[in-house]
Structures are given as C-alpha cells and as structure tokens.
Coordinates of C-alpha atoms and ligand atoms in Angstrom, one line a residue:
M5 CA -24.0 -19.7 -36.7
Q6 CA -26.2 -22.8 -36.3
T7 CA -24.7 -26.1 -35.2
P8 CA -24.3 -28.1 -38.5
V9 CA -26.1 -31.5 -38.7
M10 CA -23.6 -34.4 -38.9
R11 CA -25.6 -37.6 -38.9
L12 CA -23.2 -39.9 -40.7
Y13 CA -20.2 -38.5 -38.8
A14 CA -22.1 -38.9 -35.5
A15 CA -23.1 -42.5 -36.4
L16 CA -19.6 -43.5 -37.3
S17 CA -18.2 -41.9 -34.2
R18 CA -20.3 -44.3 -32.1
L19 CA -18.3 -47.3 -33.6
P20 CA -15.6 -48.3 -31.1
L21 CA -13.0 -49.3 -33.7
F22 CA -13.3 -46.1 -35.7
K23 CA -12.5 -43.3 -33.2
S24 CA -10.0 -41.4 -35.4
Y25 CA -11.2 -39.3 -38.3
R26 CA -8.7 -41.1 -40.5
S27 CA -10.2 -44.5 -39.7
K28 CA -13.7 -43.3 -40.5
I29 CA -12.6 -42.1 -44.0
M30 CA -10.7 -45.4 -44.6
L31 CA -13.8 -47.4 -43.6
V32 CA -16.0 -45.5 -46.0
A33 CA -13.5 -45.6 -48.8
F34 CA -13.0 -49.4 -48.3
L35 CA -16.7 -50.2 -48.2
G36 CA -17.4 -47.7 -51.1
T37 CA -15.0 -49.6 -53.4
H38 CA -15.4 -53.2 -52.3
V39 CA -19.1 -53.6 -51.8
P40 CA -20.2 -52.6 -55.4
L41 CA -17.3 -54.3 -57.1
L42 CA -17.6 -57.6 -55.3
T43 CA -21.4 -57.6 -55.7
L44 CA -21.1 -57.0 -59.4
L45 CA -18.5 -59.7 -59.8
F46 CA -20.5 -62.2 -57.7
W47 CA -23.6 -61.6 -59.8
F48 CA -21.7 -61.9 -63.0
L49 CA -20.1 -65.3 -62.0
L50 CA -23.5 -66.7 -60.9
S51 CA -25.2 -65.7 -64.1
Q52 CA -22.4 -67.3 -66.2
N53 CA -22.8 -70.8 -64.5
V54 CA -19.1 -71.0 -63.7
A55 CA -17.8 -74.0 -61.8
S56 CA -17.5 -73.3 -58.1
S57 CA -13.8 -73.9 -57.9
E58 CA -13.3 -71.4 -60.8
M59 CA -15.7 -69.0 -59.2
I60 CA -13.7 -69.0 -55.9
R61 CA -10.4 -68.5 -57.8
V62 CA -11.8 -65.5 -59.8
L63 CA -13.3 -64.1 -56.6
L64 CA -10.0 -64.4 -54.7
I65 CA -8.1 -62.8 -57.5
A66 CA -10.6 -60.0 -57.7
L67 CA -10.5 -59.5 -53.9
V68 CA -6.7 -59.3 -53.9
A69 CA -6.7 -56.9 -56.9
T70 CA -9.3 -54.6 -55.2
L71 CA -7.4 -54.8 -51.9
V72 CA -4.2 -53.7 -53.6
G73 CA -6.1 -50.9 -55.4
T74 CA -7.9 -49.8 -52.3
L75 CA -4.7 -49.8 -50.3
A76 CA -3.1 -47.5 -52.8
T77 CA -6.2 -45.2 -52.7
L78 CA -6.2 -45.2 -48.9
M79 CA -2.5 -44.2 -48.9
V80 CA -3.3 -41.3 -51.1
L81 CA -6.4 -40.4 -49.0
N82 CA -4.3 -40.5 -45.9
A83 CA -1.8 -38.0 -47.4
L84 CA -4.7 -35.8 -48.5
L85 CA -6.1 -35.8 -45.0
R86 CA -2.9 -34.3 -43.6
P87 CA -4.0 -30.7 -43.6
I88 CA -6.9 -31.5 -41.4
L89 CA -4.8 -33.7 -39.1
V90 CA -2.0 -31.2 -38.7
S91 CA -4.4 -28.3 -38.1
S92 CA -6.2 -30.3 -35.4
R93 CA -2.8 -31.1 -33.8
A94 CA -1.7 -27.5 -33.9
L95 CA -4.9 -26.4 -32.1
R96 CA -4.4 -29.0 -29.5
G97 CA -0.8 -28.0 -28.9
F98 CA -1.8 -24.4 -28.6
L99 CA -4.4 -25.2 -26.0
K100 CA -2.0 -27.2 -24.1
D101 CA 1.1 -25.0 -23.9
R102 CA 0.4 -22.2 -26.3
S103 CA 3.1 -23.6 -28.6
K104 CA 4.0 -21.6 -31.8
V105 CA 2.2 -22.7 -35.0
A106 CA 4.0 -23.1 -38.3
L107 CA 1.7 -24.7 -40.9
P108 CA 1.9 -24.0 -44.7
T109 CA 0.0 -20.9 -45.6
H110 CA 0.3 -20.8 -49.4
F111 CA -2.5 -23.4 -50.4
T112 CA -5.8 -21.8 -51.4
D113 CA -8.4 -24.6 -51.3
E114 CA -10.5 -25.3 -48.2
A115 CA -7.9 -27.5 -46.5
G116 CA -5.1 -25.0 -47.4
T117 CA -7.0 -22.0 -46.0
L118 CA -7.8 -24.1 -42.9
M119 CA -4.1 -24.5 -42.3
A120 CA -3.3 -20.8 -43.1
D121 CA -6.1 -19.4 -41.0
T122 CA -5.2 -21.7 -38.1
T123 CA -1.6 -20.4 -38.2
V124 CA -2.4 -16.8 -38.5
T125 CA -5.2 -16.8 -35.9
L126 CA -3.4 -18.8 -33.3
N127 CA -0.2 -16.8 -33.7
R128 CA -2.1 -13.5 -33.4
L129 CA -4.0 -14.9 -30.4
R130 CA -0.7 -15.8 -28.7
E131 CA 0.7 -12.4 -29.3
S132 CA -2.3 -10.6 -27.8
M133 CA -2.4 -13.0 -24.8
E134 CA 1.3 -12.3 -24.2
Q135 CA 0.7 -8.6 -24.5
M136 CA -2.1 -8.8 -22.0
E137 CA -0.2 -10.9 -19.6
N138 CA 3.1 -9.0 -19.7
F139 CA 2.3 -5.4 -20.5
D140 CA 0.3 -2.6 -18.9
P141 CA -2.4 -1.4 -21.3
Q142 CA -2.3 2.2 -20.0
T143 CA 1.4 2.9 -20.4
G144 CA 2.5 0.1 -22.7
L145 CA 5.3 -0.7 -20.3
P146 CA 6.1 -4.2 -19.0
N147 CA 4.0 -5.1 -16.0
R148 CA 5.1 -6.6 -12.7
S149 CA 5.3 -10.2 -13.7
L150 CA 7.4 -9.5 -16.8
F151 CA 9.6 -7.2 -14.9
V152 CA 10.2 -9.6 -12.1
S153 CA 11.1 -12.4 -14.5
R154 CA 13.5 -10.2 -16.4
L155 CA 15.0 -9.0 -13.1
Q156 CA 15.5 -12.6 -12.0
R157 CA 17.1 -13.5 -15.3
T158 CA 19.5 -10.5 -15.0
M159 CA 20.4 -11.7 -11.5
D160 CA 20.9 -15.3 -12.6
E161 CA 23.2 -14.2 -15.4
A162 CA 25.1 -11.6 -13.4
S163 CA 28.8 -12.0 -12.8
E164 CA 30.6 -11.4 -9.5
S165 CA 31.2 -7.7 -10.3
D166 CA 27.8 -6.8 -11.7
T167 CA 25.7 -4.5 -9.7
F168 CA 22.4 -2.7 -10.3
A169 CA 19.7 -0.7 -8.5
L170 CA 16.1 -1.5 -8.2
V171 CA 14.3 1.9 -8.0
L172 CA 10.6 2.2 -7.1
V173 CA 8.9 5.4 -7.9
E174 CA 5.4 5.9 -6.4
L175 CA 3.2 8.8 -7.7
S176 CA 1.7 10.5 -4.7
R177 CA -1.5 12.3 -5.6
L178 CA -3.4 10.1 -8.0
A179 CA -6.3 9.4 -5.6
E180 CA -6.7 13.1 -5.0
W181 CA -6.6 13.9 -8.7
N182 CA -9.1 11.2 -9.4
V183 CA -11.6 12.9 -7.1
T184 CA -10.8 16.4 -8.3
Y185 CA -10.1 16.1 -12.0
G186 CA -11.5 12.6 -12.9
N187 CA -9.8 9.5 -14.2
R188 CA -8.6 11.1 -17.4
A189 CA -6.2 13.2 -15.4
V190 CA -4.9 10.1 -13.7
A191 CA -4.5 8.2 -17.0
E192 CA -2.6 11.2 -18.4
A193 CA -0.4 11.4 -15.3
L194 CA 0.5 7.7 -15.6
K195 CA 1.2 8.0 -19.4
Y196 CA 3.4 11.1 -18.8
A197 CA 5.2 9.5 -15.9
G198 CA 5.8 6.2 -17.8
S199 CA 7.2 8.0 -20.9
S200 CA 9.4 10.3 -18.8
L201 CA 10.9 7.3 -17.0
E202 CA 11.3 5.5 -20.3
K203 CA 13.0 8.5 -21.9
R204 CA 15.3 8.9 -18.9
M205 CA 16.4 5.2 -19.0
S206 CA 16.6 5.2 -22.9
D207 CA 18.1 1.7 -23.3
R208 CA 20.1 1.6 -20.2
G209 CA 17.9 -0.7 -18.1
L210 CA 14.3 -1.8 -17.6
V211 CA 11.2 0.3 -16.8
A212 CA 7.9 -1.3 -15.7
R213 CA 4.6 -0.4 -14.1
M214 CA 4.2 -2.4 -11.0
N215 CA 0.7 -1.4 -9.7
E216 CA -1.8 1.4 -9.7
S217 CA 0.7 4.2 -8.8
T218 CA 4.2 2.6 -8.7
F219 CA 6.8 2.3 -11.4
A220 CA 10.0 0.3 -11.2
L221 CA 13.4 0.9 -12.8
Q222 CA 16.3 -1.5 -13.0
I223 CA 19.5 0.6 -13.5
P224 CA 22.7 -1.3 -14.1
D225 CA 25.9 0.1 -12.5
F226 CA 23.9 2.6 -10.4
G227 CA 26.0 5.5 -9.2
S228 CA 28.3 5.4 -12.2
R229 CA 26.7 8.4 -13.8
R230 CA 26.0 11.9 -12.5
E231 CA 22.3 11.5 -13.2
D232 CA 22.1 8.6 -10.7
A233 CA 23.3 10.9 -7.9
L234 CA 20.7 13.5 -9.0
M235 CA 18.0 10.9 -8.9
A236 CA 18.9 9.8 -5.4
E237 CA 19.2 13.3 -4.1
D238 CA 16.2 14.9 -5.8
P239 CA 14.0 12.3 -7.5
G240 CA 11.3 15.0 -8.0
Q241 CA 13.3 16.4 -10.9
M242 CA 12.4 13.4 -13.0
F243 CA 9.0 14.9 -13.5
S244 CA 10.0 18.6 -13.5
E245 CA 7.7 19.5 -16.4
P246 CA 4.0 19.9 -15.6
F247 CA 1.5 18.0 -17.8
R248 CA -1.8 19.1 -19.1
I249 CA -5.1 17.3 -18.5
P250 CA -6.7 16.5 -21.9
G251 CA -9.5 18.9 -22.8
G252 CA -8.7 21.1 -19.8
S253 CA -6.6 24.1 -19.1
E254 CA -5.1 22.8 -15.9
S255 CA -1.4 21.9 -15.6
L256 CA -0.4 19.5 -12.9
H257 CA 2.9 18.6 -11.4
I258 CA 3.7 15.0 -10.6
E259 CA 4.8 14.4 -7.0
S260 CA 6.5 11.2 -6.2
R261 CA 8.3 9.1 -3.6
T262 CA 11.4 7.1 -4.5
A263 CA 13.1 4.1 -2.9
V264 CA 16.2 2.2 -3.9
A265 CA 17.4 -1.3 -3.1
L266 CA 20.8 -2.5 -4.5
F267 CA 21.9 -5.8 -6.0
P268 CA 23.6 -7.8 -4.7
G269 CA 23.7 -6.3 -1.2
D270 CA 20.0 -5.9 -0.5
G271 CA 18.6 -9.1 -2.1
R272 CA 19.8 -12.2 -3.9
S273 CA 16.4 -13.0 -5.6
A274 CA 14.1 -10.7 -7.5
E275 CA 11.3 -11.1 -5.0
E276 CA 13.6 -10.4 -2.0
L277 CA 15.0 -7.2 -3.7
M278 CA 11.4 -6.2 -4.5
T279 CA 10.3 -6.7 -0.9
N280 CA 13.1 -4.7 0.4
A281 CA 12.6 -1.8 -2.1
S282 CA 8.9 -1.8 -1.1
A283 CA 9.9 -1.7 2.6
A284 CA 12.0 1.4 1.8
L285 CA 9.2 2.9 -0.2
H286 CA 6.8 2.3 2.7
D287 CA 9.2 4.1 5.0
T288 CA 9.1 7.3 2.8
R289 CA 5.4 7.7 3.8
N290 CA 6.4 8.6 7.3
S291 CA 9.1 11.1 6.5
A292 CA 9.5 14.5 5.0
Q293 CA 12.8 13.5 3.4
S294 CA 13.0 14.8 -0.2
G295 CA 15.7 12.4 -1.5
A296 CA 15.3 8.8 -2.4
R297 CA 15.1 6.3 0.5
F298 CA 17.7 3.5 0.5
Y299 CA 16.9 0.2 1.9
S300 CA 18.8 -0.9 5.0
R301 CA 18.7 -3.8 7.4
E302 CA 18.0 -1.3 10.3
M303 CA 15.0 0.0 8.4
Q304 CA 13.7 -3.5 7.9
H305 CA 13.8 -4.0 11.6
R306 CA 12.0 -0.8 12.2
I307 CA 9.3 -1.8 9.8
E308 CA 8.9 -5.2 11.4
K309 CA 8.6 -3.6 14.8
R310 CA 6.1 -1.2 13.5
I311 CA 3.9 -4.0 12.0
S312 CA 4.0 -5.9 15.2
L313 CA 3.1 -2.8 17.1
E314 CA 0.1 -2.2 14.8
Q315 CA -1.1 -5.7 15.3
S316 CA -0.8 -5.8 19.1
M317 CA -2.2 -2.3 19.9
R318 CA -5.8 -3.2 19.4
K319 CA -5.4 -6.3 21.4
A320 CA -3.7 -4.3 24.2
L321 CA -6.7 -2.0 24.5
R322 CA -9.0 -5.0 24.9
D323 CA -6.6 -6.7 27.4
G324 CA -6.4 -3.5 29.5
E325 CA -2.7 -3.0 28.9
F326 CA -3.0 0.8 28.6
R327 CA -2.9 3.0 31.7
V328 CA -3.4 6.7 32.1
Y329 CA -0.5 8.2 34.2
L330 CA -0.8 11.7 35.6
Q331 CA 1.8 14.3 36.0
P332 CA 0.9 17.0 38.5
R333 CA 1.6 20.6 37.6
L334 CA 2.5 23.3 40.1
D335 CA 0.6 26.6 39.9
L336 CA 3.4 29.1 40.8
K337 CA 1.2 31.9 42.1
R338 CA -0.7 29.7 44.6
N339 CA 1.9 27.0 45.0
E340 CA -0.8 24.4 44.6
V341 CA -1.6 21.5 42.2
L342 CA -4.6 22.6 40.3
S343 CA -4.0 20.7 37.1
A344 CA -2.4 17.5 35.9
E345 CA -1.5 16.1 32.5
A346 CA -2.8 12.7 31.5
L347 CA 0.0 10.7 29.8
I348 CA -0.7 7.4 28.2
R349 CA 1.4 4.4 29.1
W350 CA 1.4 0.9 27.5
V351 CA 2.4 -1.6 30.1
R352 CA 3.3 -4.8 28.2
P353 CA 4.3 -8.0 29.8
D354 CA 7.8 -7.5 28.4
G355 CA 8.1 -3.9 29.6
L356 CA 6.8 -0.3 29.0
V357 CA 6.4 1.0 25.5
S358 CA 6.9 4.8 25.1
P359 CA 4.1 6.9 23.7
A360 CA 6.7 8.4 21.4
D361 CA 6.9 4.9 19.8
F362 CA 3.2 4.0 19.5
I363 CA 1.3 7.2 19.2
P364 CA 2.7 7.9 15.7
V365 CA 1.8 4.4 14.7
A366 CA -1.7 4.8 16.1
E367 CA -2.0 8.1 14.2
S368 CA -1.0 6.5 10.9
N369 CA -3.4 3.5 11.1
G370 CA -6.3 5.4 12.6
F371 CA -6.2 3.5 15.9
I372 CA -5.7 6.9 17.6
H373 CA -9.4 7.5 17.4
D374 CA -10.4 4.5 19.6
L375 CA -7.4 4.9 21.8
G376 CA -8.0 8.7 22.2
R377 CA -11.6 8.1 23.3
W378 CA -10.6 5.5 25.9
I379 CA -7.9 7.9 27.2
L380 CA -10.4 10.7 27.6
K381 CA -12.9 8.5 29.4
D382 CA -10.3 7.1 31.8
S383 CA -8.9 10.6 32.4
F384 CA -12.4 11.8 33.4
R385 CA -12.8 8.8 35.7
I386 CA -9.5 9.7 37.5
L387 CA -10.4 13.4 37.6
K388 CA -13.6 12.6 39.4
S389 CA -11.7 10.6 42.0
W390 CA -9.3 13.6 42.3
I391 CA -12.3 16.0 42.8
R392 CA -13.6 13.7 45.6
V393 CA -10.3 13.8 47.5
A394 CA -9.2 17.4 46.8
P395 CA -9.2 19.9 49.6
A396 CA -12.3 22.0 49.7
S397 CA -10.6 25.1 48.4
Q398 CA -9.5 23.3 45.2
K399 CA -12.5 21.1 44.5
D400 CA -14.1 23.6 42.1
E401 CA -10.9 24.3 40.3
V402 CA -8.9 21.2 39.6
K403 CA -8.8 20.2 35.9
I404 CA -7.1 17.6 33.7
S405 CA -5.1 18.2 30.6
V406 CA -5.4 15.6 27.8
N407 CA -3.2 15.3 24.7
F408 CA -4.8 15.1 21.3
S409 CA -3.2 14.4 18.0
P410 CA -3.5 16.8 15.2
H411 CA -5.1 13.9 13.3
Q412 CA -8.0 14.0 15.8
F413 CA -8.4 17.7 15.3
W414 CA -8.6 17.3 11.5
G415 CA -11.8 15.1 12.0
K416 CA -15.0 15.6 14.0
M417 CA -14.6 16.0 17.7
D418 CA -18.1 16.1 19.0
W419 CA -17.3 12.9 20.9
V420 CA -15.2 15.0 23.4
L421 CA -18.2 16.9 24.5
E422 CA -20.3 13.7 24.5
E423 CA -17.8 12.1 26.9
L424 CA -17.8 15.2 29.1
G425 CA -21.6 14.9 29.3
N426 CA -21.4 11.2 30.0
A427 CA -19.0 11.9 32.9
D428 CA -21.2 14.8 34.0
L429 CA -18.3 17.3 34.0
P430 CA -18.4 20.9 32.9
G431 CA -16.2 22.1 30.1
F432 CA -13.6 24.0 32.2
R433 CA -12.5 20.7 33.8
L434 CA -10.8 19.7 30.5
E435 CA -7.8 21.3 28.9
V436 CA -7.0 20.1 25.4
E437 CA -3.3 19.9 24.5
V438 CA -2.3 19.9 20.9
T439 CA 1.0 20.7 19.2
E440 CA 1.5 23.6 16.8
S441 CA 1.7 21.2 13.9
V442 CA -2.1 21.1 13.9
F443 CA -2.0 24.5 12.1
L444 CA 0.1 23.1 9.3
S445 CA -3.0 21.8 7.6
P446 CA -5.8 24.4 8.2
S447 CA -9.2 22.9 7.6
D448 CA -12.8 23.6 8.4
S449 CA -12.8 20.8 10.9
L450 CA -10.0 22.4 12.8
N451 CA -11.8 25.8 13.0
E452 CA -15.1 24.1 14.0
N453 CA -13.5 22.0 16.7
M454 CA -11.6 25.0 18.1
S455 CA -14.7 27.2 18.3
M456 CA -16.9 24.3 19.6
F457 CA -14.4 23.8 22.5
Q458 CA -14.2 27.5 23.2
K459 CA -18.0 27.7 23.4
A460 CA -18.2 24.7 25.7
G461 CA -15.7 26.3 28.1
L462 CA -12.8 24.0 27.5
S463 CA -9.3 25.5 27.4
I464 CA -6.8 24.9 24.6
A465 CA -3.1 24.5 25.3
L466 CA -0.4 24.6 22.6
D467 CA 2.0 21.8 23.5
D468 CA 5.8 21.8 22.8
F469 CA 5.6 25.5 21.9
G470 CA 8.6 26.7 19.9
T471 CA 9.3 23.5 18.2
G472 CA 6.8 23.8 15.3
Y473 CA 7.3 25.5 12.0
S474 CA 4.2 27.6 11.9
S475 CA 3.9 31.3 12.4
L476 CA 2.8 33.1 15.5
S477 CA -0.3 34.5 13.8
Y478 CA -2.3 31.5 15.1
L479 CA -2.0 32.9 18.6
R480 CA -4.1 35.7 17.3
D481 CA -6.4 33.7 15.0
F482 CA -7.2 30.8 17.3
P483 CA -8.7 30.7 20.8
V484 CA -5.5 29.5 22.5
D485 CA -5.6 29.7 26.4
R486 CA -2.2 28.4 27.3
I487 CA 1.2 27.8 25.7
K488 CA 3.5 25.1 27.0
I489 CA 7.0 26.1 26.5
D490 CA 8.9 23.1 25.2
R491 CA 11.4 21.5 27.4
S492 CA 14.3 22.1 25.0
F493 CA 14.1 25.8 25.9
I494 CA 13.8 25.1 29.6
H495 CA 16.7 22.7 29.6
A496 CA 19.3 25.4 28.9
L497 CA 18.0 27.7 31.7
P498 CA 19.3 29.8 33.2
E499 CA 23.0 29.6 32.0
D500 CA 22.2 30.0 28.3
G501 CA 21.8 33.7 27.7
S502 CA 19.8 33.5 24.4
G503 CA 17.7 30.6 25.8
S504 CA 16.8 32.7 28.8
A505 CA 15.9 35.6 26.6
I506 CA 13.6 33.5 24.5
V507 CA 11.8 32.0 27.5
G508 CA 11.5 35.5 29.1
S509 CA 10.0 37.0 26.0
V510 CA 7.6 34.1 25.3
I511 CA 6.2 34.6 28.8
D512 CA 5.9 38.4 28.2
L513 CA 4.3 37.9 24.8
A514 CA 1.8 35.4 26.2
G515 CA 1.0 37.7 29.1
A516 CA 0.3 40.6 26.6
L517 CA -2.1 38.3 24.7
N518 CA -3.7 37.1 27.9
I519 CA -2.4 33.6 27.4
A520 CA -1.2 31.5 30.3
T521 CA 2.2 29.8 30.3
T522 CA 3.4 26.4 31.4
A523 CA 7.1 25.5 31.4
E524 CA 7.6 21.9 30.5
G525 CA 10.5 19.7 31.6
V526 CA 11.6 21.7 34.7
E527 CA 14.3 19.5 36.2
T528 CA 16.3 21.9 38.6
A529 CA 15.7 24.4 41.4
E530 CA 17.5 27.0 39.3
Q531 CA 15.1 26.6 36.4
L532 CA 12.2 26.9 38.8
S533 CA 13.5 30.1 40.4
F534 CA 14.2 31.6 36.9
L535 CA 10.6 30.8 35.9
R536 CA 9.2 32.3 39.1
Q537 CA 11.2 35.5 38.6
H538 CA 9.8 35.8 35.0
A539 CA 6.2 35.3 36.2
C540 CA 5.6 32.0 34.4
D541 CA 2.2 30.7 35.5
E542 CA 2.8 27.1 36.0
I543 CA 5.6 24.4 35.8
Q544 CA 5.6 20.8 35.0
G545 CA 8.6 18.6 35.3
F546 CA 10.6 15.9 37.1
F547 CA 11.8 18.4 39.6
F548 CA 8.3 18.8 41.0
A549 CA 6.7 15.5 40.1
R550 CA 7.1 12.7 37.6
P551 CA 4.1 11.2 35.7
M552 CA 2.6 8.6 38.1
P553 CA 0.0 5.9 38.2
E554 CA -3.5 6.8 39.4
A555 CA -3.1 5.6 43.0
D556 CA 0.2 7.4 43.5
F557 CA -1.2 10.5 42.0
L558 CA -4.3 10.6 44.3
E559 CA -2.0 10.2 47.2
F560 CA 0.4 12.9 45.9
V561 CA -2.3 15.5 45.5
Q562 CA -3.7 14.9 48.9
V563 CA -0.2 15.4 50.5
A564 CA 0.7 18.3 48.3
G565 CA -2.7 19.9 48.6
Ligands
C2E611 P1 4.0 15.9 25.9 O1 2.6 16.1 25.8 O2 4.9 17.1 25.7 O3 4.3 15.3 27.3 C1 5.3 15.7 28.1 C2 6.4 14.6 28.1 O4 7.5 15.1 28.8 C3 6.0 13.3 28.7 O5 6.6 12.3 28.0 C4 6.6 13.5 30.1 O6 6.8 12.2 30.7 C5 7.9 14.2 29.8 N1 8.4 14.9 30.9 C6 7.7 15.5 31.9 N2 8.5 16.2 32.7 C7 9.8 16.0 32.3 C8 11.1 16.4 32.7 O7 11.2 17.1 33.7 N3 12.1 16.1 32.0 C9 12.0 15.3 30.9 N4 13.1 15.0 30.2 N5 10.8 14.9 30.4 C10 9.7 15.2 31.1 P2 5.9 11.0 27.6 O8 4.9 10.7 28.6 O9 6.9 10.0 27.2 O10 5.0 11.5 26.4 C11 5.6 11.9 25.2 C12 4.7 12.5 24.2 O11 3.7 11.5 23.8 C13 3.8 13.6 24.9 O12 4.5 14.8 24.9 C14 2.7 13.6 23.9 O13 3.0 14.4 22.8 C15 2.5 12.2 23.5 N6 1.5 11.6 24.4 C16 1.5 11.1 25.6 N7 0.3 10.7 26.1 C17 -0.6 11.0 25.0 C18 -2.0 10.8 24.8 O14 -2.7 10.4 25.7 N8 -2.5 11.1 23.6 C19 -1.7 11.7 22.6 N9 -2.3 12.0 21.5 N10 -0.4 11.9 22.8 C20 0.2 11.5 24.0
MG612 MG1 1.3 17.3 26.4
MG613 MG1 5.0 18.8 25.6

C-alpha cells in the first residue's frame, strides 16, 4: 500500500497549539462555522447602513449565538471522535504493556470496524505472542520460562507440609539419530516423548520441554504412588514402546537419563531446584546406573571439584605441574629391571592429585589427547636417559610401558609413531598399556591402531586383566603381547585357594597363547614366591619398587642393574 497524501493534516500538525487530533477537528469546525457566518452578517450590516452602535450589538449577539451553537456542535463532534481516540489509546497500551483490549465490536461503520478490528487483531496478536513465548512449538508443551514461573508460584504458595519432585528427563540419542535418520526422526522422538510424559502425568503435575533434549516434570507428593518408585528405579520404562519414523519402516526406542531434585530439601527457589536437578542429570553421564539419579549435597561437591579440576588441568600442563613417575618392573627369569611403567603425577602446590581422580576427567573433556602426547614425549626423554645409564647387557633391551585411555584408542594414533620417530626410538622400546574396556566399543580405529602398532614392533599389554567385562576372545582376535594380572587377584595370594587357582590358570593360559604375564600390585615376599613358582614372567609392585620420580628411578636402575 502506498503512503496516503495528508497535506491538510500535515499542515495542521505543524501548528504548536493543535497537537491533538481532537483540537485539529475543533479548529476546523470552529473556523468552518464562524468565518462564513460572520462574513455574511458583516456584509449584510454594512450594506444596510446601520448605525455603528447597532451594528456592534447585532454582531455581538450573532457572535454569542454562533459560539453557543458551535460549542454544542463541538461537544457532539468530540463524542463522535471517541472511537478513533479509544482505538489509538488501546494500540498505545498494547505496545506499552501488552494490555488486554476490550472495545465495542458491534458497530459496522468505518469507526466501528476500526474499534472491532483493533480489538480482534490485538487480542489475537497477544495470544500468539504468549504462545510463542511460553510454549514449545514442536511438542506444544510449556517451555522453560513458563515452567520455571509456574514452579516458583507453586513454591510460593506451598504450605509447610507440601512436597514435590522436580524430575529432569534427557533423551540420549537425538544427535546420533539426527545424523542417521534425519531431523524428522528427532522431531518424532520429541513429540512421542512429550506426549508419553504428558499422558503419564495426566493432570497430576506439570510437564515442560526445557531445551533441545530435556523435559521436566513437577510431581506433587512424589513417592506417594507406586509409579513414582517405578520411575525412580527404572525410568526407561516411561518410553517402553518404540516409535516409528514417519515415512520409514524403522522403529526406534527412546533412551533417556533421569535426575530428581526434591522440594523443599534440595532447593527453596525454582532456579536453585533446577540447578541442583541439572547437576544430578550431569552426573548421570558418567555412570552406568540405570535408575534415576537423586541430587545430594555430596554430589554437588563432587561436581564442583570436577569443574575446578577441568579448569586447572590445562593450566597445570603449561605450568609444568605434571611429572612422569616410573615404577620399575622385575623380570623374574633374569632378575633384572628391563622395563618400567610410566605413571603420571600431578604435583599441585597444595598436594598430589591421584591419576584416578583426574584421568577420567581428562578423558571426558578431551584433554587426555594433549596430556597423553606430553606423557609419551616425556616418557621417551626419560627412557633415553635410562638407555644411557643402563649396563651394557641391558642397553638394547630396556623399554618403557605407557598407559593409554580407551578414548585415545578410539581415535587416530599415528602421533604415537610420530613421537617415536621424533625421539629416534625403535618400536620395541614402547609398550602400550590399555585396559580390557577398550574392547567394549569395537571400532575401525581400534583395529587400525592395534595393527599399526603391531607392524611398528610395539608391544601391547592388557592392563588390570580380569576386571573388565569383555570375553576372552579378544586374546585370540587382537595382537596382545602381555597381560597384566590385576592386583585384586594378587592381593589374596597365596592364602586364598580360588584366587591362587585363577592366577595360576591365567599364567598357564597366557603361556599357551604365547602371551607374557606381569603380576601387578605385588606387596609381599609370599606373593612373589608364588608367582615365581607359577612361572609368571614379571612382577610390579611396592614389594620390589614404588613409582618414583625420574632422578630416583635412574639411580635405582643403576644400583639394581
Ligand atoms: P595402572 O596402569 O594399573 O597402574 C598401576 C597402579 O597401581 C598405579 O597407580 C601404581 O602406583 C599402583 N601400584 C603399583 N604397585 C602397587 C602395589 O604394590 N600396591 C598397590 N596397592 N598399588 C600399586 P596410580 O599411579 O595411582 O595409577 C592409577 C591408574 O591411573 C593407573 O592404573 C592407570 O590406569 C591410570 N594412569 C596412570 N598414569 C597414566 C597415564 O599416564 N595415562 C593414562 N591414560 N592413565 C594413567
Ligand atoms: Mg598401567
Ligand atoms: Mg593396572
């Protein structure tokens, strides 16, 4: 539509005294009635030769009469202008605070339809804006902001004895489905999950969609019904039915993680309760637990500690707070130290942090890749010093064993050979230690890395053998050179009959497959003599030597050598 021309209106708008629309109409009405009337009267009196005093009198009477008449007209005009004025006010009010509009809607002329259309349009606009702001378009459920404000209201109105649970349900595989089946599958999964949760809640509490993959439930009096216990123990059954991808034949099963925070114990405000439930949900990512995770103060501390670890680890690498310690291993046939395990230590100004605490964190945030490369480089540096000081008979044999995380094996590992090359070391100098859990997720990368290492002459050791869940078939399928029997088996030797039988048969089995054995965690002379008797190849443990810093290690191997 073209901008209409409004010359007279624009000209009148320039007059400082006539800013309002009403005053413009009044001015025009006043001038429109007075100017022609008074002109006519003036002309008439002049042409009649009336005495000037008479003329003034007549003019005054005429003026008063027209003024009274005009005043009455103006009042009527003012009333007739109301539809325009109230429509304008309604629009202003809507823009300011989106206030509800209630103008008459039954008049049918232009001013009447202006009021009716203003009312209908603004009210519809308000509804759609509210819908957009408070509801999730994909599932039709309330969104985070509406949920949080309703949650807060429930908390504000709660009596002393009122309790409820805030349950967060996160769907696990949406990103993967998006890649494999496209976003229609994800949209369907969200719709299905939303309606399942809504059905389950019926009108007991609130359901909302919080973000991409998370839903929230507010369940009053949680625990009072049997289904609550079921939800806590096995939240997966909420989505027990598979759903079908539109237009496809595939049926998918929803997998989810669930966390619970309770009111009033776990939070006094909606935001606090949400934060704590999210912390519990975050915690489910690092556990294989199938039930819902309940928030607890202890968990909060664990998460805070973890976040602070994550933040300080990178800085620690730059500041040189990591050290490679070495634990010598004793070859039982030759009674010599021919290998040592590199074990990382984090020496912080406020004390030592155990690798058991920071390696899992480094694995989950990807820092293990930078750290792992540094460990390997530093291990090679120490190995070269060892080769320099080793007795002549051992110089060509000594090797170092370095731990790798399964996460590293699941990615490319060419860098290991690169670092060997940079250090100018042949492959046999490095033994790669990895736990059996690496076989839990078979992948092309795993196979490629294993055979690449084998070709390059590295040896592969299975760490903590006996503690994993996987089958023994990998001993046949993968090029494993050594198994390290976990210290939990060695610990019970030799008194525990069944423990001794397990260790004995593992050594025999390995021997039959041409795989070397190392016993980990050897702490007593009795354990050592048992292992000797059973022809174990090598021992590692506090009884023989503890993990030690580089200087002590180089001294130790010279004395022991
Ligand atoms: P692991 O590879 O099984 O290392 C052996 C662990 O047993 C070491 O603990 C060592 O100090 C300890 N140990 C050795 N002898 C004895 C003994 O006689 N008795 C007892 N009770 N313990 C003994 P540490 O150094 O705390 O390392 C723990 C785990 O952290 C390692 O287990 C390994 O899985 C991981 N780790 C250590 N360094 C690295 C690393 O550089 N990279 C990676 N990815 N993981 C590492
Ligand atoms: Mg190890
Ligand atoms: Mg071990």
